[in-house]
């Protein structure tokens, strides 16, 4: 950690290397001050030994022996020291991304790859005309969905210290800073590092739903809130530069969250957290608007004697003095000749009033606020104010369009089996869940037509679900229709599972009069309107198809055109078998006349959620990826047969084992027609921090996402005549991969091996989230949630969740089809190439020697299981390299290879500390809390070092 000592592995970017050394030296200085100079010397000895082990091939014992038997406090301090270094490296790499972006902008030549200008230039070169592009912009819907699945729960106070370090490093980009200023930068970093060292990484208490809500809210209401207008400005500049057009832009972007609405397996979530989350989000976004309006009022000081204003603005101000006297009383007499400031003062007062339910001066909704702001913007533009504040007003308008009065739409999710439990009580039928699908559909039809009532029931599950749907009903009335999102059904396997939600929603009073039309972009979503401050407000329908008139269908209450359930119900298909059966499930659902009546009222668009996590845990990475790819193709075929639109919600995790992927190759390798202008995808765990923790990187990520959606929608990859054959081969390969994977996880003794050879018992005790780590008792792998499953295998450095079974499949494929044919698939088929790229990255992060040290903790189970793991690893590594024509992993990505090489020598000591501590903790029957605390420090440190952990 001291730049004067052993050299760091070479990095491809000199400024990044300089930042890493600079931060490393400051970490060393802090450790010497906060612990002792001798402690820093010890850290350096361990670090040098770790580097020597990597570079010289020394035995693992050379590094492991000095780390064994340390007292718990000392081991914890060592783990925290290396974790602090990792955090510094992570910050340096993120700041370097900002530096590269600025370098592209400064050079003024070719645009940065995957920037919006780069995307538009590519599309233009592919023959996309301006009218075609603008038509697709009207259809674009990008909605990241933030979920409470943390594998890295960082306190907000530590996030703030990280941001202070980022600001100091970015300030250092200025070559004109004086020596005194640079010294002040160093002290700011040193202060942040020191305060961070003196702060526990997380509370010892398991986070509540409120804590999770505050954590997610930090990202949405701070970095993301700030950069949303810049995204639209960047797109407008790219349109002008590439196509020479300046037009009003529609809304492209919104946000959603599961925090407070994800009930699946979490007894802490229900009606009360739904209400609390929506109230908190509303308060948070109103406070943001109040601050921005106050800043605009200070800026817009134009006086009547110097400039004219729109007569409509004066009229609105006069009306406001009468209609909103409390807000108008805030206008100071000396500001009476400042019409913009006066109106904005009223706007601020009305926003304050909106905090209070039923206040007579409150805004009825975000549209009313936007109307006031657009009047201010139009007046400024019409009276030479384009550069006197109009752009600042427009930025707030874009925020209001994006966040409304709800900040982020709140989804709800529940397991289909919970719905069945409630229906068993409401139908007074204890055998309900054992009945056939047809029997359940008949009973649900009878209820929905009003022919069979529910019985009065005090059952706790039925009562709880009734309260949930009542809370969703109240939310629509209190916060507007845009505040609530999808209702997702986990473990959805039949049409009956979806009809069950409609029945339970009606039971909870979630009803709306008459069919809801014109909701093609999602209920409550504003129609696309002008982003050009010089243009008058316009609106255009963004629905991809006209809403169907459902009068020919029986609505769920048995009447025509009376009331409907105003809810988009999304079945979640998450296991391999569920994905395989998904087309048949959807076909049966769309053939149901009652459901078609509901869907017609929702604009004839069906949402389907795809589960990447459980499918990977169920069948291994290759079988999961192929099942997801094939399911999308077949589901789209079913939707076309029935004349409806289909939209996919991708439940991706942070690790490649759970669907985590770089957005551009992921979308470009997806099935043709599966994107179609719509991307709804979960953002989880450390991915949220990595993508959105720094404003410049949040903007870059959203630009890449919007650009990838445009490319995949307007010009999906061309058909290749070999694809039919490739798909047939992939079907066989995925079956072989799944067979090998299942042979491992279903082998007798595997669950015991897993619980011994990984730190799963530590992870289960960590305060990572409000949701339990298991669904039920741990009878098998299927009862463990995918996040701790992946997290545990990543911690022990084998990461089998991302590659096991692939080597067997590739070896079989080469024997069956020939190495040249398989290499051609790897080279020319984006789906297969992208899968191999992700696996290659995971293989590069593995360390089988350390994984073996963990495995030995399993005693007699070590030899039979680890022999299988080692053999499959070698097969996977060998065939990935051969099919890619490479002699070492990540040959084609030197920046990533260098980053991993930089981290490995610092992860290794923490992993070996973890092995030693784990053995001692278990030997003491897991009673030593000091050892547990040291283990948690190791787990957190390894997670920071490997980054994509779960």
Coordinates of N, CA, C and O in Angstrom, one line a residue, residues 354-462:
X354 N -48.4 20.2 -0.4 CA -48.7 18.9 -0.9 C -48.2 17.8 0.0 O -48.6 16.7 -0.1
X355 N -47.3 18.1 0.9 CA -46.9 17.2 1.9 C -48.1 16.8 2.8 O -48.0 15.7 3.4
X356 N -49.0 17.6 2.9 CA -50.2 17.4 3.8 C -51.4 16.9 3.0 O -51.9 17.6 2.2
X357 N -51.8 15.7 3.4 CA -53.0 15.2 2.7 C -54.2 16.1 2.8 O -54.5 16.6 4.0
X358 N -54.9 16.4 1.7 CA -56.1 17.1 1.8 C -55.9 18.6 2.0 O -56.9 19.3 2.1
X359 N -54.7 19.1 1.9 CA -54.5 20.6 2.0 C -55.1 21.3 0.8 O -54.9 20.9 -0.3
X360 N -55.9 22.3 1.1 CA -56.6 23.0 -0.1 C -55.7 23.6 -1.1 O -56.2 23.9 -2.2
X361 N -54.5 23.9 -0.8 CA -53.6 24.5 -1.7 C -52.6 23.5 -2.3 O -51.7 23.9 -3.1
X362 N -52.7 22.2 -2.0 CA -51.8 21.2 -2.5 C -52.0 21.0 -4.0 O -53.1 21.3 -4.6
X363 N -51.0 20.6 -4.7 CA -51.1 20.2 -6.1 C -51.9 18.9 -6.2 O -51.6 17.9 -5.4
X364 N -52.7 18.8 -7.1 CA -53.5 17.6 -7.3 C -52.7 16.5 -7.9 O -52.9 15.3 -7.7
X365 N -51.6 16.8 -8.6 CA -50.7 15.8 -9.2 C -49.5 16.5 -9.9 O -49.5 17.7 -10.0
X366 N -48.6 15.7 -10.3 CA -47.4 16.2 -10.9 C -47.7 16.9 -12.2 O -46.9 17.9 -12.6
X367 N -48.7 16.5 -12.9 CA -49.0 17.2 -14.2 C -49.3 18.7 -14.0 O -49.0 19.6 -14.8
X368 N -50.0 19.0 -12.9 CA -50.3 20.4 -12.5 C -49.1 21.2 -12.3 O -48.9 22.3 -12.7
X369 N -48.1 20.6 -11.5 CA -46.9 21.3 -11.3 C -46.1 21.5 -12.6 O -45.6 22.6 -12.9
X370 N -46.1 20.5 -13.4 CA -45.4 20.6 -14.7 C -46.0 21.7 -15.6 O -45.3 22.4 -16.3
X371 N -47.3 21.8 -15.5 CA -48.0 22.9 -16.3 C -47.5 24.3 -15.9 O -47.2 25.1 -16.7
X372 N -47.4 24.5 -14.6 CA -46.9 25.7 -14.1 C -45.4 26.0 -14.5 O -45.1 27.1 -15.0
X373 N -44.6 25.0 -14.4 CA -43.2 25.1 -14.8 C -43.1 25.4 -16.4 O -42.2 26.2 -16.8
X374 N -43.9 24.7 -17.1 CA -43.8 24.9 -18.6 C -44.3 26.3 -19.0 O -43.8 26.8 -20.0
X375 N -45.2 26.8 -18.2 CA -45.6 28.2 -18.5 C -44.4 29.2 -18.2 O -44.2 30.1 -19.0
X376 N -43.7 28.9 -17.2 CA -42.5 29.8 -16.9 C -41.5 29.6 -18.0 O -40.9 30.6 -18.5
X377 N -41.2 28.4 -18.4 CA -40.2 28.1 -19.4 C -40.6 28.8 -20.8 O -39.8 29.4 -21.4
X378 N -41.9 28.7 -21.1 CA -42.3 29.2 -22.4 C -42.2 30.8 -22.4 O -41.8 31.4 -23.4
X379 N -42.6 31.4 -21.2 CA -42.5 32.8 -21.1 C -41.0 33.3 -21.3 O -40.7 34.3 -21.9
X380 N -40.1 32.6 -20.6 CA -38.7 32.9 -20.7 C -38.2 32.8 -22.2 O -37.5 33.7 -22.7
X381 N -38.5 31.8 -22.9 CA -38.1 31.6 -24.2 C -38.7 32.7 -25.1 O -38.0 33.3 -26.0
X382 N -39.9 33.0 -24.9 CA -40.6 34.0 -25.8 C -40.1 35.5 -25.5 O -40.4 36.4 -26.3
X383 N -39.4 35.6 -24.4 CA -39.0 37.0 -24.0 C -37.5 37.0 -23.7 O -37.0 37.6 -22.7
X384 N -36.7 36.5 -24.6 CA -35.2 36.6 -24.6 C -34.6 36.0 -23.3 O -33.6 36.4 -22.9
X385 N -35.3 35.0 -22.8 CA -34.8 34.4 -21.6 C -34.2 33.0 -21.7 O -34.0 32.2 -20.8
X386 N -33.9 32.6 -23.0 CA -33.4 31.2 -23.2 C -32.1 31.0 -22.4 O -32.0 29.9 -21.9
X387 N -31.3 32.0 -22.4 CA -30.0 31.9 -21.6 C -30.1 32.6 -20.3 O -29.0 32.9 -19.7
X388 N -31.3 32.9 -19.9 CA -31.4 33.6 -18.6 C -32.2 32.8 -17.6 O -32.9 33.3 -16.7
X389 N -32.2 31.5 -17.8 CA -32.9 30.6 -16.8 C -33.8 29.5 -17.4 O -34.2 28.6 -16.7
X390 N -34.1 29.7 -18.8 CA -35.0 28.7 -19.4 C -34.5 27.3 -19.3 O -35.3 26.3 -19.0
X391 N -33.2 27.1 -19.5 CA -32.6 25.7 -19.5 C -32.7 25.2 -18.1 O -33.0 24.0 -17.9
X392 N -32.5 26.0 -17.1 CA -32.6 25.5 -15.7 C -34.0 25.1 -15.4 O -34.3 24.1 -14.7
X393 N -35.0 25.8 -15.9 CA -36.4 25.4 -15.6 C -36.7 24.1 -16.4 O -37.4 23.2 -15.8
X394 N -36.2 24.0 -17.6 CA -36.4 22.8 -18.4 C -35.8 21.5 -17.7 O -36.4 20.5 -17.7
X395 N -34.7 21.7 -17.0 CA -34.1 20.6 -16.3 C -35.1 20.1 -15.2 O -35.3 18.9 -15.0
X396 N -35.7 21.0 -14.5 CA -36.7 20.6 -13.5 C -37.9 20.0 -14.1 O -38.4 19.0 -13.5
X397 N -38.3 20.5 -15.2 CA -39.5 19.8 -15.9 C -39.2 18.4 -16.2 O -40.0 17.5 -16.1
X398 N -37.9 18.1 -16.7 CA -37.6 16.7 -17.0 C -37.6 15.8 -15.8 O -38.0 14.7 -15.8
X399 N -37.2 16.4 -14.7 CA -37.2 15.6 -13.4 C -38.7 15.3 -13.0 O -39.0 14.2 -12.6
X400 N -39.6 16.3 -13.2 CA -41.0 16.1 -12.8 C -41.6 15.0 -13.7 O -42.3 14.2 -13.3
X401 N -41.2 15.1 -15.0 CA -41.7 14.1 -15.9 C -41.2 12.7 -15.6 O -41.9 11.7 -15.8
X402 N -40.0 12.6 -15.1 CA -39.4 11.3 -14.8 C -39.8 10.7 -13.5 O -40.0 9.5 -13.3
X403 N -40.0 11.6 -12.5 CA -40.2 11.1 -11.1 C -41.6 11.4 -10.6 O -42.0 10.8 -9.5
X404 N -42.4 12.2 -11.2 CA -43.7 12.5 -10.8 C -43.8 13.0 -9.3 O -42.8 13.6 -8.8
X405 N -44.8 12.6 -8.6 CA -44.9 12.8 -7.2 C -44.7 11.5 -6.4 O -45.0 11.4 -5.3
X406 N -44.1 10.5 -7.1 CA -43.9 9.2 -6.5 C -42.4 8.7 -6.4 O -42.1 7.7 -5.8
X407 N -41.5 9.4 -7.1 CA -40.1 9.1 -7.2 C -39.9 7.9 -8.0 O -39.1 7.9 -9.0
X408 N -40.4 6.7 -7.6 CA -40.3 5.5 -8.4 C -41.5 4.6 -8.2 O -42.1 4.6 -7.1
X409 N -42.0 4.0 -9.2 CA -43.1 3.1 -9.1 C -42.8 2.0 -8.2 O -41.7 1.4 -8.2
X410 N -43.8 1.6 -7.4 CA -43.6 0.5 -6.4 C -44.3 -0.7 -7.0 O -45.5 -0.8 -7.1
X411 N -43.5 -1.8 -7.3 CA -44.0 -3.1 -7.7 C -44.4 -3.8 -6.4 O -43.9 -3.6 -5.3
X412 N -45.3 -4.8 -6.6 CA -45.6 -5.8 -5.5 C -45.3 -7.2 -6.1 O -45.4 -7.5 -7.3
X413 N -44.8 -8.1 -5.2 CA -44.5 -9.4 -5.6 C -44.9 -10.4 -4.5 O -44.7 -10.1 -3.3
X414 N -45.5 -11.5 -4.9 CA -45.8 -12.6 -3.9 C -45.8 -13.9 -4.6 O -46.0 -14.0 -5.8
X415 N -45.5 -15.0 -3.8 CA -45.4 -16.3 -4.3 C -46.9 -16.9 -4.6 O -47.8 -16.6 -3.8
X416 N -47.0 -17.6 -5.7 CA -48.3 -18.1 -6.0 C -48.9 -19.1 -5.0 O -50.1 -19.2 -4.8
X417 N -48.0 -19.7 -4.2 CA -48.4 -20.6 -3.2 C -49.1 -19.9 -2.0 O -50.0 -20.4 -1.3
X418 N -48.7 -18.6 -1.8 CA -49.3 -17.8 -0.8 C -50.7 -17.4 -1.2 O -51.7 -17.5 -0.4
X419 N -50.9 -17.1 -2.5 CA -52.2 -16.9 -3.1 C -53.1 -18.1 -2.9 O -54.3 -18.0 -2.5
X420 N -52.5 -19.3 -3.1 CA -53.3 -20.5 -3.0 C -53.8 -20.7 -1.5 O -54.9 -21.2 -1.3
X421 N -52.9 -20.4 -0.6 CA -53.2 -20.5 0.8 C -54.4 -19.6 1.1 O -55.3 -20.0 1.9
X422 N -54.4 -18.4 0.6 CA -55.5 -17.5 0.9 C -56.8 -18.0 0.2 O -57.9 -17.9 0.9
X423 N -56.7 -18.5 -1.0 CA -57.9 -18.9 -1.7 C -58.5 -20.2 -1.0 O -59.7 -20.4 -1.0
X424 N -57.6 -21.0 -0.5 CA -58.1 -22.2 0.3 C -59.0 -21.8 1.4 O -60.0 -22.4 1.7
X425 N -58.6 -20.7 2.1 CA -59.4 -20.2 3.2 C -60.7 -19.5 2.7 O -61.8 -19.7 3.2
X426 N -60.6 -18.7 1.6 CA -61.7 -18.0 1.1 C -62.7 -18.8 0.4 O -63.9 -18.5 0.3
X427 N -62.3 -19.9 -0.2 CA -63.2 -20.9 -0.8 C -63.6 -22.0 0.2 O -64.4 -22.9 -0.2
X428 N -63.0 -21.9 1.4 CA -63.3 -23.0 2.4 C -63.0 -24.4 1.8 O -63.7 -25.3 1.9
X429 N -61.8 -24.5 1.2 CA -61.4 -25.7 0.4 C -60.0 -26.0 0.8 O -59.0 -25.5 0.2
X430 N -59.8 -26.9 1.8 CA -58.4 -27.2 2.3 C -57.6 -27.8 1.2 O -56.4 -27.8 1.3
X431 N -58.2 -28.5 0.2 CA -57.5 -29.2 -0.8 C -57.3 -28.3 -2.0 O -56.9 -28.8 -3.1
X432 N -57.5 -27.0 -1.9 CA -57.4 -26.1 -3.1 C -56.1 -26.3 -3.8 O -56.1 -26.4 -5.0
X433 N -55.0 -26.2 -3.1 CA -53.7 -26.2 -3.8 C -53.4 -27.6 -4.5 O -52.6 -27.6 -5.4
X434 N -54.1 -28.6 -4.1 CA -53.9 -29.9 -4.7 C -54.8 -30.2 -5.9 O -54.7 -31.1 -6.7
X435 N -55.7 -29.2 -6.1 CA -56.7 -29.4 -7.2 C -56.0 -29.1 -8.6 O -55.0 -28.4 -8.6
X436 N -56.5 -29.7 -9.6 CA -55.9 -29.5 -10.9 C -56.1 -28.1 -11.4 O -56.9 -27.3 -10.8
X437 N -55.3 -27.7 -12.4 CA -55.4 -26.3 -12.9 C -56.8 -26.1 -13.4 O -57.5 -25.0 -13.2
X438 N -57.4 -27.0 -14.1 CA -58.7 -26.8 -14.7 C -59.8 -26.6 -13.6 O -60.7 -25.8 -13.7
X439 N -59.7 -27.4 -12.5 CA -60.6 -27.2 -11.4 C -60.5 -25.8 -10.8 O -61.5 -25.2 -10.5
X440 N -59.3 -25.4 -10.6 CA -59.1 -24.1 -10.0 C -59.6 -23.0 -10.9 O -60.2 -22.0 -10.5
X441 N -59.4 -23.1 -12.2 CA -59.8 -22.1 -13.2 C -61.4 -22.0 -13.2 O -62.0 -20.9 -13.2
X442 N -62.0 -23.2 -13.1 CA -63.5 -23.2 -13.1 C -64.0 -22.5 -11.8 O -64.9 -21.6 -11.9
X443 N -63.4 -22.7 -10.7 CA -63.8 -22.1 -9.5 C -63.6 -20.6 -9.5 O -64.4 -19.8 -9.1
X444 N -62.4 -20.2 -10.0 CA -62.1 -18.7 -10.1 C -63.0 -18.0 -11.1 O -63.4 -16.9 -10.9
X445 N -63.4 -18.7 -12.2 CA -64.3 -18.1 -13.2 C -65.7 -17.9 -12.5 O -66.3 -16.8 -12.6
X446 N -66.1 -18.9 -11.7 CA -67.4 -18.7 -11.0 C -67.4 -17.5 -10.1 O -68.3 -16.8 -10.0
X447 N -66.3 -17.4 -9.4 CA -66.2 -16.2 -8.5 C -66.1 -14.9 -9.2 O -66.8 -13.9 -8.9
X448 N -65.3 -14.9 -10.3 CA -65.1 -13.6 -11.0 C -66.4 -13.2 -11.7 O -66.6 -12.0 -12.0
X449 N -67.2 -14.2 -12.1 CA -68.5 -13.8 -12.7 C -69.6 -13.5 -11.7 O -70.7 -13.2 -12.0
X450 N -69.3 -13.6 -10.4 CA -70.3 -13.3 -9.4 C -71.1 -14.5 -9.0 O -72.2 -14.4 -8.3
X451 N -70.8 -15.7 -9.5 CA -71.6 -16.9 -9.3 C -71.2 -17.7 -8.0 O -71.9 -18.6 -7.6
X452 N -70.0 -17.3 -7.4 CA -69.6 -18.0 -6.2 C -68.8 -17.0 -5.3 O -67.8 -16.5 -5.8
X453 N -69.3 -16.8 -4.2 CA -68.7 -15.8 -3.3 C -67.6 -16.4 -2.4 O -67.7 -17.7 -2.2
X454 N -66.7 -15.6 -2.0 CA -65.8 -16.0 -1.0 C -66.6 -16.1 0.4 O -67.5 -15.4 0.6
X455 N -66.1 -17.0 1.2 CA -66.7 -17.1 2.6 C -66.0 -16.1 3.5 O -64.8 -15.7 3.2
X456 N -66.6 -15.7 4.5 CA -66.0 -14.8 5.5 C -64.9 -15.6 6.2 O -65.1 -16.8 6.6
X457 N -63.7 -15.0 6.3 CA -62.6 -15.8 6.8 C -61.7 -14.9 7.7 O -61.4 -13.7 7.3
X458 N -61.2 -15.4 8.8 CA -60.3 -14.7 9.7 C -58.9 -15.2 9.4 O -58.0 -14.9 10.2
X459 N -58.7 -16.1 8.4 CA -57.4 -16.6 8.1 C -56.4 -15.5 7.9 O -56.6 -14.5 7.2
X460 N -55.2 -15.7 8.5 CA -54.2 -14.6 8.5 C -53.7 -14.3 7.2 O -53.4 -13.1 6.8
X461 N -53.5 -15.3 6.3 CA -52.9 -15.1 5.0 C -53.9 -14.3 4.1 O -53.6 -13.4 3.5
X462 N -55.2 -14.8 4.2 CA -56.2 -14.1 3.4 C -56.4 -12.7 3.9 O -56.6 -11.8 3.1

